[in-house]
Every structure is written in structure tokens, then in C-alpha cells.
Amino acid sequence: MNLTEADVQKIINSVITNIEKKLTDVVPTAAAASQAEPAKQAEVFSAVGEHGAFDRVEDAVKAAHQAQVHYIQNYKLEDREAMITAIRQATLSNKNELAQMIVTETKLGKLAHKLAKLELTATKTPGTEDLKTLAFSGDDGLTIVELGPFGVIGAVTPVTNPVETIINNSIGMIASGNAVVFNVHPSAKKCSAFAVQMINKAIVSAGGPANLVTMVKEPTKETLDQIVAAPETKLLVGTGGPGLVKALLSSGKKAIGAGAGNPPVVVDETADIENAAKEIIKGASFDNNILCIAEKEVFVVDSVADDLIYHMMNNGAYRLDQQELEQVMSFALEANEKQVARGCSLDTKRVYHTVKDWIGKDAMSFLNKLGINPGREIDLLICEVDFDHPFVQLEQMMPVLPIVRVKNLDEAIEMAVKAEHGNRHTAMMHSHNVNNLTRFARAIGTTIFVKNASSLAGVGFGGEGHTTMTIAGPTGEGLTSAKTFTRQRRCVLAEGAFRIV
Ligand code: NAD
């Protein structure tokens, strides 16, 4: 048979077309997938779990593992960024529904502040721009240090920022080429499932693979144990109290622990007292004080204490008298009869714990319970107490801020360091004296130290820098972002191989 050049070209073209078709059937690249109808893709990708939410934890791990292997082999950095943009947009489009779901399910905090946190995580969580390659070049050639993924990450989320942590962790973990399996807080499993499904749909609609983000629908400590033990899980990230952090750090696997805080505020005599009062109220009343960074106790130098209290009362605070304070303690605290550890400490000998029903409730609910009508909107309750008071020592997560009057800065620093219980989480100081600020910052050594502003500035809310919902104090990574979830890989090109002799 005689074949002309045109015949040969025709055969080659047909073979190439067939191969291309097979490849797009098997491996949907970001570009190809983004041309397909989003609904159709979602159907194909959600065959196993429901958009990332699985009945069985082993399926959640397996699906995340398959997705990650596929992701790292077939998608470029710009594809990752397209998926992250889709997650940001989905969060902003669904923020009202998400915020309402969080409040309804967890019964903690304020709707407006859930919205603010969702906006913050959607817009200020770093993406792939966070991954910087380090390069050394010289006579001996070129060496680069790249940031590569771990693989599958097992992540645990708190009830206090359930959806916000899922969105924030997912963006950072996907940006760095990982997949993530969440063991969410059981008291927030519905809104968490909604968030995981929303994220999966967003990723798929941007041409990405299904199941980069998964969870088990009914999370328990046993499902967490399974995630931890799974050989596919290469890194653990825990956001919550000290019990969780301890459990993850005892696992034998690499773990990033973001634990509890009990952030103190110091106010000295050089501060702008009115500004200090406003900023303390802003931070301490935000989301009814359930944030780990929130101002939990104040140490104010005696000479300006009355001034501070006066300005706080003028800016949304109600001062509890001794009798009212005792009434609040009678319903919002309970004796630690079973000698168990809770809150910000593993100490089993604590005399009191906070009553769960009062955590994250608003200040007006406390006043209603006391039968007080203040005649104006109140954001925060304040009370003057001694250092040993349980409201100072507990991470109570209620809008009740204890104020301790101190002789001088030395006493303020000493007490604040003790009240922080060595968590090295967050501290604030209001002062115009740089030496004083430096003294307290050095003494307390917290992961976040905010000067002359509310705690919120420490996570990029009215302060510079990126945001995170996972502040890794115990393990030292600080305010986590994409680069935190990476492994360093050194790649060396030695000059000797090219030397001309
Ligand atoms: P929590 O410790 O009760 O629960 C957090 C998560 O850990 C949940 O998913 C829970 O099911 C799981 N968990 C708890 N104890 C565990 C154990 N012993 N073994 C295995 N899993 C366990 O905390 P929470 O009430 O959900 O959240 C509030 C706490 O989290 C506060 O102490 C707060 O300071 C802290 N927090 C820290 C950060 C941070 O970035 N450092 C952020 C948010 C909240």
C-alpha cells in the first residue's frame, strides 16, 4: 500500500486526537475541567462522599489521599490559586447563611461578628504567594530550597470558630499542595459539613479535584484516633484547648498545636486611657469573648484605674457591684467536684469551671438574668476583683471582664505573666512608654503582643499582617499560613557537572 505524506499526517492527527481524548477522560486538568459544566463535574466527583463529607472516616482519609496524589501531579500553582479564589468567593457569597448556621448550631457569640470573621478569613488568609523559594548561588552552583506538601493533613477544629477555621485551614493547606481531613467539633458538625461541601464545590467549579477537603460526618475522639493512625496522614494540626494539643503531640506524628490562651491586658499611667477603654471593650466583647485572643483580664495601675473604669462605662460597659458579681458567679460558675481539667489549663485542682450554658452568651442576657435593665445597650460587664478571683484565672469566654488594680508596672507584669499560665498565646498593653512596652513583651513572651489596640489587631483585623484561625503557640509556628504546612526540600545543581576543562 502506498501512503502519501497527507495520509501519514492524517493518521498521526487521528492518533493524537484519540490520546488527548483519553487523557482528558481520565485526568481532568484544571483548564479542561473548567470548560465543563460545573454541575456535571460535581456529580462525577461526589460519587463517593457527599462533596467531601463521609460516613466512614477511612473513606474520608482515602478520598483525601487520592485527591492529593492527583492534585500534586496534575495541577499548577496558578490552578491552586484559581481554586483558592473560588473558595474565597464562595465564602463571601454564603457568609449570611454560614453565620446564621454557626449561631444556631453552636449557640455561641454574635451574628455580626461571625460575618466579620468570615469576611476576614475569606480575604486575609494567604494563598500561594506565601510560598517563597530560597535560593543560594555561587561558585559551586545553584541550590534552591522549595516548600513541598506533606500529603494528607489531619486537622481538628474548635466550636468557637468552627467554619472560620475550616476555611482558613483549607486555603492554607491547599495552597501548599496538601489535602485535609477534618475531625470537626461535634457541636458544630452541621455548619462544618456545610462549609466542607461548599469548599469542595468551589474547588471543583474551578476545575480542581473533588475531596481535597474531607471530613467524617459524625466526628468523635475515636474517629480522630483513626485519622491520626492512618498511614496516609502525615501531619496533624489541632486548634482547641490543651487536652487536644496534648493528645496530638503524644501521637508520634508531627503535630502543630494551637492551644488555649488567657490573654491579659496591662494599662499603665502613660496610656491614652480613653482609647485603652474603647479598645479593651472592642476586643473583650467581640463575639461575646469566645476568641482565644480576646482580652480576658485587665491589670491597671492604681493611679489611672478609676479613669479607665469611667471611660469603659461610657463606652458600652456595665460595672457589676459586689452583690451582682456574686450572683453572676452563682449561675455562671460551677464547682469542679469531679476534679477534672477544663478550659485553658490541664490543672485538675481548679476550684471552679465556667457553666457551659453561659459561655459565649451576650452581656444583655447576663443582665436579664440579674433582673437589671440598664436602659442602654451593654456590650461588656466589668468587675473589680483580686488577682486570685476565678474570673481572672479561668479562660471563661464570657463577656465579663475582671479588672485588677495594681500598685505599679512591676506588679502588673508579675500578675499578668502568672494569669497567662505560660500559654504564651496573646497579651495586650496600653502605654506610651516604649521601655514599659518592651519590658512586658519580654516578660510574657506571647505569640501575639498588641500595643495600644484591641486583641483583634493581632489577627489582621484593624492591624497589619495576615489572618489565621490557628495560632500555634505551644509548638511555636505562630500565626499559621500556607508555608507552615510545608516540608522543606533542597534541590542542588552543582557547577562541577558543567565545568569546561
Ligand atoms: P476543645 O479543646 O474543647 O475542642 C477542640 C477540638 O478538639 C474539638 O474538635 C474537640 O472535639 C477536640 N478535643 C477536645 N479534647 C480532646 C482530646 N482530649 N482528645 C482529642 N480531641 C479532643 O476547645 P473548644 O471549646 O472547641 O474551643 C475553645 C478552646 O480552643 C479555647 O481554649 C481556645 O482558647 C482554644 N482556641 C485556640 C485557638 C488558637 O488558634 N490557638 C483558636 C481557637 C480556639
Coordinates of C-alpha atoms and ligand atoms in Angstrom, one line a residue:
M1 CA 0.0 0.0 0.0
N2 CA 1.4 3.4 -1.0
L3 CA 0.8 6.1 1.6
T4 CA 1.1 9.7 0.7
E5 CA 2.5 12.3 3.1
A6 CA -1.0 13.6 3.6
D7 CA -2.2 10.1 4.6
V8 CA 0.6 9.8 7.2
Q9 CA -0.3 13.2 8.6
K10 CA -4.0 12.3 8.8
I11 CA -3.1 9.1 10.7
I12 CA -0.8 11.0 13.1
N13 CA -3.5 13.6 13.8
S14 CA -6.1 10.9 14.5
V15 CA -3.8 9.1 16.9
I16 CA -3.0 12.4 18.7
T17 CA -6.7 13.3 19.0
N18 CA -7.5 9.8 20.4
I19 CA -4.7 10.1 23.0
E20 CA -5.8 13.6 24.0
K21 CA -9.4 12.5 24.4
K22 CA -8.4 9.5 26.6
L23 CA -6.2 11.8 28.8
T24 CA -9.0 14.3 29.4
D25 CA -11.4 11.5 30.2
V26 CA -9.0 10.1 32.9
V27 CA -7.2 13.2 34.2
P28 CA -9.3 16.3 34.1
T29 CA -6.7 19.1 34.0
A30 CA -7.8 22.4 35.6
A31 CA -8.1 24.0 32.2
A32 CA -10.2 21.2 30.7
A33 CA -12.3 20.8 33.8
S34 CA -13.1 24.4 34.0
Q35 CA -14.6 24.3 30.5
A36 CA -17.0 21.5 31.6
E37 CA -20.3 22.3 33.2
P38 CA -19.8 22.8 37.0
A39 CA -22.9 20.8 37.9
K40 CA -21.8 17.8 35.8
Q41 CA -18.3 17.8 37.3
A42 CA -19.7 17.9 40.9
E43 CA -21.8 14.8 40.1
V44 CA -18.8 12.9 38.9
F45 CA -16.5 14.0 41.7
S46 CA -19.0 13.4 44.5
A47 CA -19.7 9.8 43.7
V48 CA -18.1 8.5 47.0
G49 CA -18.8 11.1 49.6
E50 CA -21.2 14.0 49.7
H51 CA -18.9 16.7 48.4
G52 CA -16.3 15.8 51.0
A53 CA -18.5 14.7 53.9
F54 CA -18.2 11.0 54.5
D55 CA -20.0 8.5 56.7
R56 CA -16.8 6.4 57.3
V57 CA -13.6 8.1 58.4
E58 CA -11.5 5.6 56.5
D59 CA -13.3 6.7 53.3
A60 CA -12.6 10.4 54.2
V61 CA -8.9 9.7 54.6
K62 CA -8.7 7.5 51.5
A63 CA -10.5 10.0 49.3
A64 CA -8.3 12.9 50.5
H65 CA -5.2 10.8 49.8
Q66 CA -6.3 10.0 46.3
A67 CA -7.2 13.6 45.7
Q68 CA -3.9 14.9 47.0
V69 CA -1.8 12.5 44.8
H70 CA -3.8 13.5 41.7
Y71 CA -3.6 17.2 42.7
I72 CA 0.1 17.4 43.1
Q73 CA 0.7 15.5 39.8
N74 CA -1.7 17.4 37.6
Y75 CA -2.2 21.0 38.9
K76 CA 0.0 24.0 38.7
L77 CA 0.4 26.8 41.2
E78 CA -1.9 29.0 39.2
D79 CA -4.6 26.2 39.3
R80 CA -4.2 26.2 43.1
E81 CA -4.7 29.9 43.1
A82 CA -7.9 29.6 41.0
M83 CA -9.3 27.1 43.4
I84 CA -8.5 29.4 46.4
T85 CA -10.1 32.3 44.7
A86 CA -13.3 30.2 44.2
I87 CA -13.2 29.3 48.0
R88 CA -12.9 33.0 48.9
Q89 CA -15.8 33.9 46.6
A90 CA -18.0 31.0 47.8
T91 CA -17.4 32.1 51.5
L92 CA -18.3 35.7 50.7
S93 CA -21.4 34.7 48.7
N94 CA -22.6 32.3 51.5
K95 CA -21.5 34.4 54.5
N96 CA -25.0 35.2 55.7
E97 CA -26.2 31.6 55.6
L98 CA -22.9 30.4 57.2
A99 CA -23.0 33.0 60.0
Q100 CA -26.6 32.1 60.8
M101 CA -25.9 28.4 60.8
I102 CA -22.9 28.8 63.2
V103 CA -25.0 30.8 65.7
T104 CA -28.0 28.5 65.5
E105 CA -25.9 25.3 66.0
T106 CA -23.3 26.4 68.5
K107 CA -25.4 29.0 70.3
L108 CA -22.2 31.0 70.9
G109 CA -21.3 34.6 70.0
K110 CA -22.9 37.2 67.8
L111 CA -24.2 37.1 64.2
A112 CA -22.5 40.3 63.2
H113 CA -19.1 39.1 64.5
K114 CA -19.5 35.7 62.7
L115 CA -19.9 37.7 59.5
A116 CA -16.8 39.8 60.3
K117 CA -14.7 36.7 60.9
L118 CA -15.9 35.0 57.7
E119 CA -15.0 38.1 55.7
L120 CA -11.7 38.3 57.4
T121 CA -10.8 34.6 56.7
A122 CA -12.0 34.9 53.1
T123 CA -9.9 38.0 52.3
K124 CA -6.9 37.9 54.6
T125 CA -5.8 34.2 54.6
P126 CA -2.7 34.0 52.5
G127 CA -2.7 31.7 49.4
T128 CA 0.2 30.5 47.2
E129 CA 2.0 33.9 47.5
D130 CA 3.0 32.8 50.9
L131 CA 5.3 30.1 49.5
K132 CA 8.8 31.6 48.9
T133 CA 11.6 29.5 47.4
L134 CA 15.0 30.2 48.9
A135 CA 18.0 30.2 46.5
F136 CA 21.8 30.1 47.0
S137 CA 24.0 30.6 44.1
G138 CA 27.8 30.9 43.9
D139 CA 31.0 29.2 42.5
D140 CA 29.7 25.8 43.4
G141 CA 26.4 26.1 41.5
L142 CA 22.8 26.7 42.5
T143 CA 20.8 25.4 45.4
I144 CA 17.2 26.0 46.0
V145 CA 15.0 25.2 49.0
E146 CA 11.5 24.5 47.9
L147 CA 8.4 24.2 50.1
G148 CA 6.6 21.0 49.3
P149 CA 3.4 19.4 50.7
F150 CA 3.2 16.9 53.5
G151 CA 0.3 15.0 51.8
V152 CA -2.8 14.4 53.8
I153 CA -3.2 16.6 56.9
G154 CA -5.5 15.6 59.8
A155 CA -7.0 18.8 61.3
V156 CA -9.2 19.4 64.3
T157 CA -11.4 22.4 64.7
P158 CA -12.9 24.3 67.7
V159 CA -16.5 25.1 68.4
T160 CA -15.6 28.7 68.9
N161 CA -14.5 29.3 65.2
P162 CA -15.8 26.2 63.6
V163 CA -16.4 27.3 60.0
E164 CA -13.8 30.1 60.0
T165 CA -11.1 27.6 61.0
I166 CA -12.1 25.2 58.2
I167 CA -12.0 27.9 55.6
N168 CA -8.7 29.4 56.9
N169 CA -7.0 25.9 57.2
S170 CA -8.3 24.7 53.9
I171 CA -7.0 27.8 52.0
G172 CA -3.5 27.5 53.6
M173 CA -3.3 23.7 53.2
I174 CA -4.5 23.6 49.6
A175 CA -2.1 26.5 48.7
S176 CA 0.8 24.4 49.9
G177 CA -0.3 21.3 47.9
N178 CA -1.9 19.2 50.7
A179 CA -5.3 17.7 51.2
V180 CA -7.0 17.8 54.6
V181 CA -9.3 15.5 56.6
F182 CA -11.1 17.4 59.3
N183 CA -12.3 16.0 62.6
V184 CA -14.6 18.9 63.5
H185 CA -16.1 19.8 66.9
P186 CA -19.2 17.6 67.4
S187 CA -21.2 20.6 68.5
A188 CA -20.6 22.3 65.1
K189 CA -20.8 19.3 62.8
K190 CA -23.7 20.6 60.6
C191 CA -22.3 24.0 59.8
S192 CA -18.9 22.4 59.4
A193 CA -20.3 19.9 56.9
F194 CA -21.9 22.8 55.0
A195 CA -18.5 24.6 54.9
V196 CA -16.6 21.5 53.7
Q197 CA -19.2 20.8 51.0
M198 CA -19.2 24.5 49.9
I199 CA -15.4 24.4 49.7
N200 CA -15.4 21.1 47.6
K201 CA -18.0 22.6 45.2
A202 CA -15.9 25.7 44.8
I203 CA -12.7 23.7 44.1
V204 CA -14.5 21.5 41.6
S205 CA -16.1 24.5 39.9
A206 CA -12.7 26.0 39.4
G207 CA -11.5 22.8 37.7
G208 CA -9.9 21.1 40.8
P209 CA -10.3 17.6 42.1
A210 CA -13.0 16.5 44.4
N211 CA -12.2 15.6 48.0
L212 CA -9.2 17.8 48.6
V213 CA -11.0 18.7 51.8
T214 CA -12.9 16.0 53.6
M215 CA -14.5 15.2 57.0
V216 CA -16.3 12.5 58.8
K217 CA -20.0 13.4 59.3
E218 CA -20.1 12.1 62.9
P219 CA -16.8 13.2 64.5
T220 CA -15.7 11.5 67.8
K221 CA -12.4 11.0 69.6
E222 CA -12.3 7.5 68.0
T223 CA -12.6 9.0 64.5
L224 CA -9.7 11.3 65.4
D225 CA -7.7 8.4 66.6
Q226 CA -8.3 6.7 63.2
I227 CA -7.2 9.9 61.3
V228 CA -4.1 10.1 63.5
A229 CA -3.2 6.4 63.0
A230 CA -3.9 6.3 59.2
P231 CA -0.6 5.9 57.3
E232 CA -1.8 8.5 54.8
T233 CA -1.9 11.2 57.4
K234 CA 1.5 12.9 57.5
L235 CA 0.8 16.0 59.6
L236 CA -1.6 16.9 62.4
V237 CA -3.0 20.3 63.1
G238 CA -5.1 20.9 66.2
T239 CA -6.9 24.1 67.1
G240 CA -8.5 23.9 70.5
G241 CA -7.8 23.5 74.2
P242 CA -4.8 22.0 75.9
G243 CA -6.3 18.4 76.1
L244 CA -6.5 18.3 72.3
V245 CA -3.0 19.7 71.9
K246 CA -1.6 17.2 74.3
A247 CA -3.4 14.3 72.5
L248 CA -1.9 15.3 69.1
L249 CA 1.6 15.9 70.5
S250 CA 1.5 12.4 72.1
S251 CA 0.7 10.8 68.7
G252 CA 4.2 10.2 67.5
K253 CA 3.5 12.2 64.3
K254 CA 4.4 15.7 63.5
A255 CA 1.8 18.0 65.1
I256 CA 1.1 21.7 65.0
G257 CA -0.7 22.7 68.2
A258 CA -2.8 25.9 68.5
G259 CA -3.9 25.9 72.1
A260 CA -5.8 28.0 74.7
G261 CA -4.9 31.4 76.0
N262 CA -6.0 33.6 78.9
P263 CA -4.8 36.9 77.4
P264 CA -4.0 39.7 80.0
V265 CA -4.1 43.4 79.3
V266 CA -1.8 45.8 81.1
V267 CA -2.6 49.5 81.3
D268 CA 0.0 51.9 82.7
E269 CA -0.2 55.5 83.8
T270 CA 1.2 56.8 80.4
A271 CA -1.6 55.3 78.3
D272 CA -4.3 57.2 76.4
I273 CA -6.9 55.9 78.9
E274 CA -10.0 56.7 76.8
N275 CA -8.5 54.9 73.8
A276 CA -7.5 52.0 76.1
A277 CA -11.0 51.7 77.4
K278 CA -12.6 51.6 73.9
E279 CA -10.1 49.1 72.5
I280 CA -10.4 46.8 75.5
I281 CA -14.2 46.8 75.1
K282 CA -13.9 46.2 71.4
G283 CA -11.7 43.1 71.9
A284 CA -13.3 41.7 75.0
S285 CA -16.9 42.0 73.8
F286 CA -16.2 40.7 70.3
D287 CA -18.2 37.5 69.7
N288 CA -19.0 37.6 73.4
N289 CA -15.4 36.9 74.3
I290 CA -15.1 33.4 72.8
L291 CA -12.0 34.2 70.8
C292 CA -8.7 32.7 72.2
I293 CA -7.0 36.1 71.7
A294 CA -9.7 38.1 73.4
E295 CA -8.9 40.3 76.5
K296 CA -9.7 38.1 79.5
E297 CA -8.4 40.2 82.4
V298 CA -7.0 43.7 83.0
F299 CA -4.2 44.8 85.3
V300 CA -4.3 48.6 85.6
V301 CA -2.1 50.9 87.6
D302 CA -4.0 52.3 90.5
S303 CA -3.4 56.0 89.6
V304 CA -5.4 55.5 86.3
A305 CA -7.8 52.7 87.3
D306 CA -10.8 54.9 88.1
D307 CA -10.3 56.8 84.8
L308 CA -10.2 53.5 82.9
I309 CA -13.4 52.2 84.5
Y310 CA -15.1 55.6 83.9
H311 CA -14.3 55.5 80.2
M312 CA -15.3 51.9 79.9
M313 CA -18.7 52.7 81.4
N314 CA -19.1 55.5 78.9
N315 CA -18.4 53.2 76.0
G316 CA -20.7 50.2 76.5
A317 CA -19.6 48.6 79.7
Y318 CA -21.8 47.9 82.8
R319 CA -20.0 47.7 86.2
L320 CA -21.2 44.9 88.4
D321 CA -21.2 45.7 92.1
Q322 CA -20.1 43.1 94.7
Q323 CA -23.6 41.6 95.1
E324 CA -24.2 41.4 91.4
L325 CA -20.8 39.8 90.8
E326 CA -21.6 37.1 93.4
Q327 CA -25.0 36.5 91.7
V328 CA -23.2 36.1 88.3
M329 CA -20.7 33.7 89.9
S330 CA -23.6 31.7 91.4
F331 CA -25.0 30.8 87.9
A332 CA -22.1 31.2 85.6
L333 CA -19.5 29.2 87.6
E334 CA -19.8 25.6 88.9
A335 CA -17.6 23.8 91.4
N336 CA -15.0 21.4 90.0
E337 CA -16.4 18.5 92.1
K338 CA -15.0 15.8 89.8
Q339 CA -11.5 17.3 89.8
V340 CA -11.2 17.4 86.0
A341 CA -9.3 19.8 83.8
R342 CA -11.2 22.2 81.5
G343 CA -10.6 25.4 79.7
C344 CA -7.1 26.9 79.3
S345 CA -5.4 24.6 81.7
L346 CA -4.7 20.9 82.3
D347 CA -4.9 21.6 86.1
T348 CA -7.4 19.2 87.7
K349 CA -7.3 21.0 91.0
R350 CA -9.2 24.1 89.8
V351 CA -12.0 25.1 92.2
Y352 CA -14.4 26.3 89.5
H353 CA -15.3 25.8 85.9
T354 CA -17.5 28.0 83.7
V355 CA -21.0 26.7 83.2
K356 CA -21.2 25.7 79.6
D357 CA -24.6 27.3 79.0
W358 CA -23.2 30.8 79.8
I359 CA -20.1 30.5 77.5
G360 CA -20.4 32.9 74.6
K361 CA -23.7 34.5 75.7
D362 CA -24.2 38.2 75.4
A363 CA -23.9 40.8 78.2
M364 CA -27.6 41.7 78.0
S365 CA -28.5 38.0 78.8
F366 CA -26.5 38.2 82.0
L367 CA -28.2 41.5 82.9
N368 CA -31.6 40.0 82.1
K369 CA -30.9 37.1 84.4
L370 CA -29.9 39.6 87.2
G371 CA -33.1 41.5 86.6
I372 CA -31.3 44.6 85.6
N373 CA -32.5 47.0 82.9
P374 CA -29.5 49.3 82.2
G375 CA -31.6 51.5 79.8
R376 CA -28.9 51.3 77.1
E377 CA -27.1 48.7 75.0
I378 CA -24.4 47.0 77.0
D379 CA -21.5 45.0 75.3
L380 CA -19.5 44.1 78.3
L381 CA -19.8 43.5 82.0
I382 CA -16.8 44.6 84.1
C383 CA -16.0 44.0 87.8
E384 CA -13.2 44.9 90.1
V385 CA -11.6 41.8 91.7
D386 CA -8.4 40.5 93.3
F387 CA -5.8 38.5 91.4
D388 CA -7.0 35.2 92.8
H389 CA -10.6 35.6 91.5
P390 CA -11.7 32.7 89.3
F391 CA -12.7 35.2 86.6
V392 CA -9.0 36.2 86.4
Q393 CA -7.7 32.7 86.5
L394 CA -10.2 30.9 84.2
E395 CA -10.4 31.3 80.4
Q396 CA -14.1 31.9 81.0
M397 CA -15.1 33.0 77.5
M398 CA -18.0 35.2 78.7
P399 CA -18.4 39.0 78.3
V400 CA -17.5 39.5 81.9
L401 CA -14.1 41.2 82.2
P402 CA -12.3 41.3 85.6
I403 CA -10.2 44.3 86.4
V404 CA -7.4 44.1 89.0
R405 CA -5.9 47.3 90.4
V406 CA -2.2 47.2 90.9
K407 CA 0.4 49.4 92.7
N408 CA 2.7 49.8 89.7
L409 CA 4.0 48.3 86.5
D410 CA 6.2 45.7 88.2
E411 CA 3.2 44.3 90.0
A412 CA 1.1 44.4 86.8
I413 CA 3.7 42.5 84.8
E414 CA 4.2 39.9 87.5
M415 CA 0.4 39.2 87.8
A416 CA -0.2 39.3 84.1
V417 CA 2.5 36.7 83.4
K418 CA 1.0 34.4 86.1
A419 CA -2.5 34.8 84.9
E420 CA -1.5 33.9 81.4
H421 CA -0.5 30.5 82.8
G422 CA 2.5 30.0 80.5
N423 CA 0.3 29.5 77.4
R424 CA 2.4 32.2 75.6
H425 CA -0.7 33.0 73.5
T426 CA -1.6 36.7 73.4
A427 CA -1.2 39.8 75.5
M428 CA -2.1 43.4 75.2
M429 CA -0.6 46.6 76.7
H430 CA -1.8 50.2 76.6
S431 CA 1.1 52.6 77.2
H432 CA 3.0 55.4 75.6
N433 CA 6.3 54.4 77.2
V434 CA 8.4 52.2 74.9
N435 CA 10.5 50.8 77.8
N436 CA 7.4 49.7 79.6
L437 CA 6.0 48.1 76.5
T438 CA 9.3 46.2 75.9
R439 CA 9.5 45.1 79.5
F440 CA 6.1 43.5 79.4
A441 CA 6.6 42.0 75.9
R442 CA 9.9 40.3 77.0
A443 CA 8.5 39.1 80.3
I444 CA 5.4 37.4 78.8
G445 CA 6.8 36.1 75.5
T446 CA 3.5 35.6 73.9
T447 CA 2.9 34.6 70.2
I448 CA 0.9 37.8 69.8
F449 CA 1.6 41.1 71.6
V450 CA -0.6 44.0 70.7
K451 CA 0.2 47.6 71.7
N452 CA -2.4 50.3 72.2
A453 CA -5.1 48.4 70.2
S454 CA -7.6 45.6 70.7
S455 CA -6.6 42.0 70.5
L456 CA -8.3 41.8 67.1
A457 CA -5.4 43.8 65.6
G458 CA -3.2 40.8 66.3
V459 CA -5.0 38.7 63.7
G460 CA -5.1 41.4 61.0
F461 CA -8.4 42.9 62.0
G462 CA -7.6 46.6 62.3
G463 CA -3.9 45.7 62.3
E464 CA -1.3 44.9 59.6
G465 CA -0.5 41.3 58.6
H466 CA -2.3 38.2 57.5
T467 CA -5.0 36.5 59.5
T468 CA -5.2 33.0 60.9
M469 CA -7.7 31.0 63.0
T470 CA -4.9 28.7 64.1
I471 CA -2.3 30.4 66.3
A472 CA 0.3 27.8 67.1
G473 CA 1.8 28.9 70.4
P474 CA 2.6 25.6 72.1
T475 CA 4.5 24.3 69.0
G476 CA 5.9 27.7 68.0
E477 CA 4.8 28.1 64.4
G478 CA 3.0 31.3 65.4
L479 CA 0.2 32.6 63.1
T480 CA -0.1 29.7 60.7
S481 CA -0.3 30.2 56.9
A482 CA 0.4 28.1 53.8
K483 CA 4.1 27.9 54.4
T484 CA 3.5 26.4 57.9
F485 CA 2.0 23.3 56.2
T486 CA 5.1 22.5 54.1
R487 CA 8.2 20.4 54.1
Q488 CA 11.5 21.9 53.0
R489 CA 13.2 20.2 50.0
R490 CA 16.7 21.1 49.0
C491 CA 17.5 20.8 45.3
V492 CA 21.2 21.2 44.3
L493 CA 22.7 21.8 40.9
A494 CA 26.5 21.6 41.3
E495 CA 28.6 23.7 39.0
G496 CA 31.2 20.8 38.6
A497 CA 28.9 18.9 36.2
F498 CA 29.3 21.7 33.6
R499 CA 32.9 22.7 34.1
I500 CA 34.8 23.3 30.9
V501 CA 38.3 21.8 31.0
Ligands
NAD1 P1 -11.9 21.9 72.8 O1 -10.5 21.7 73.2 O2 -12.9 21.5 73.7 O3 -12.2 21.2 71.4 C1 -11.4 21.5 70.3 C2 -11.4 20.3 69.4 O4 -10.6 19.2 70.0 C3 -12.8 19.7 69.2 O5 -12.9 19.2 67.9 C4 -12.8 18.5 70.2 O6 -13.7 17.5 69.8 C5 -11.4 18.1 70.2 N1 -10.9 17.6 71.5 C6 -11.0 18.2 72.7 N2 -10.4 17.5 73.7 C7 -9.8 16.4 73.0 C8 -9.0 15.3 73.5 N3 -8.6 15.2 74.7 N4 -8.6 14.4 72.5 C9 -8.9 14.6 71.3 N5 -9.7 15.6 70.8 C10 -10.1 16.5 71.7 O7 -12.0 23.5 72.5 P2 -13.2 24.3 72.1 O8 -14.1 24.6 73.2 O9 -13.8 23.8 70.8 O10 -12.5 25.7 71.7 C11 -12.1 26.6 72.6 C12 -10.7 26.4 73.0 O11 -9.8 26.5 71.9 C13 -10.2 27.5 73.9 O12 -9.4 27.0 74.9 C14 -9.5 28.5 73.0 O13 -8.5 29.3 73.6 C15 -8.9 27.5 72.0 N6 -8.6 28.1 70.7 C16 -7.3 28.3 70.3 C17 -7.1 28.8 69.1 C18 -5.7 29.1 68.6 O14 -5.5 29.5 67.5 N7 -4.7 29.0 69.5 C19 -8.1 29.2 68.2 C20 -9.4 29.0 68.7 C21 -9.7 28.4 69.9

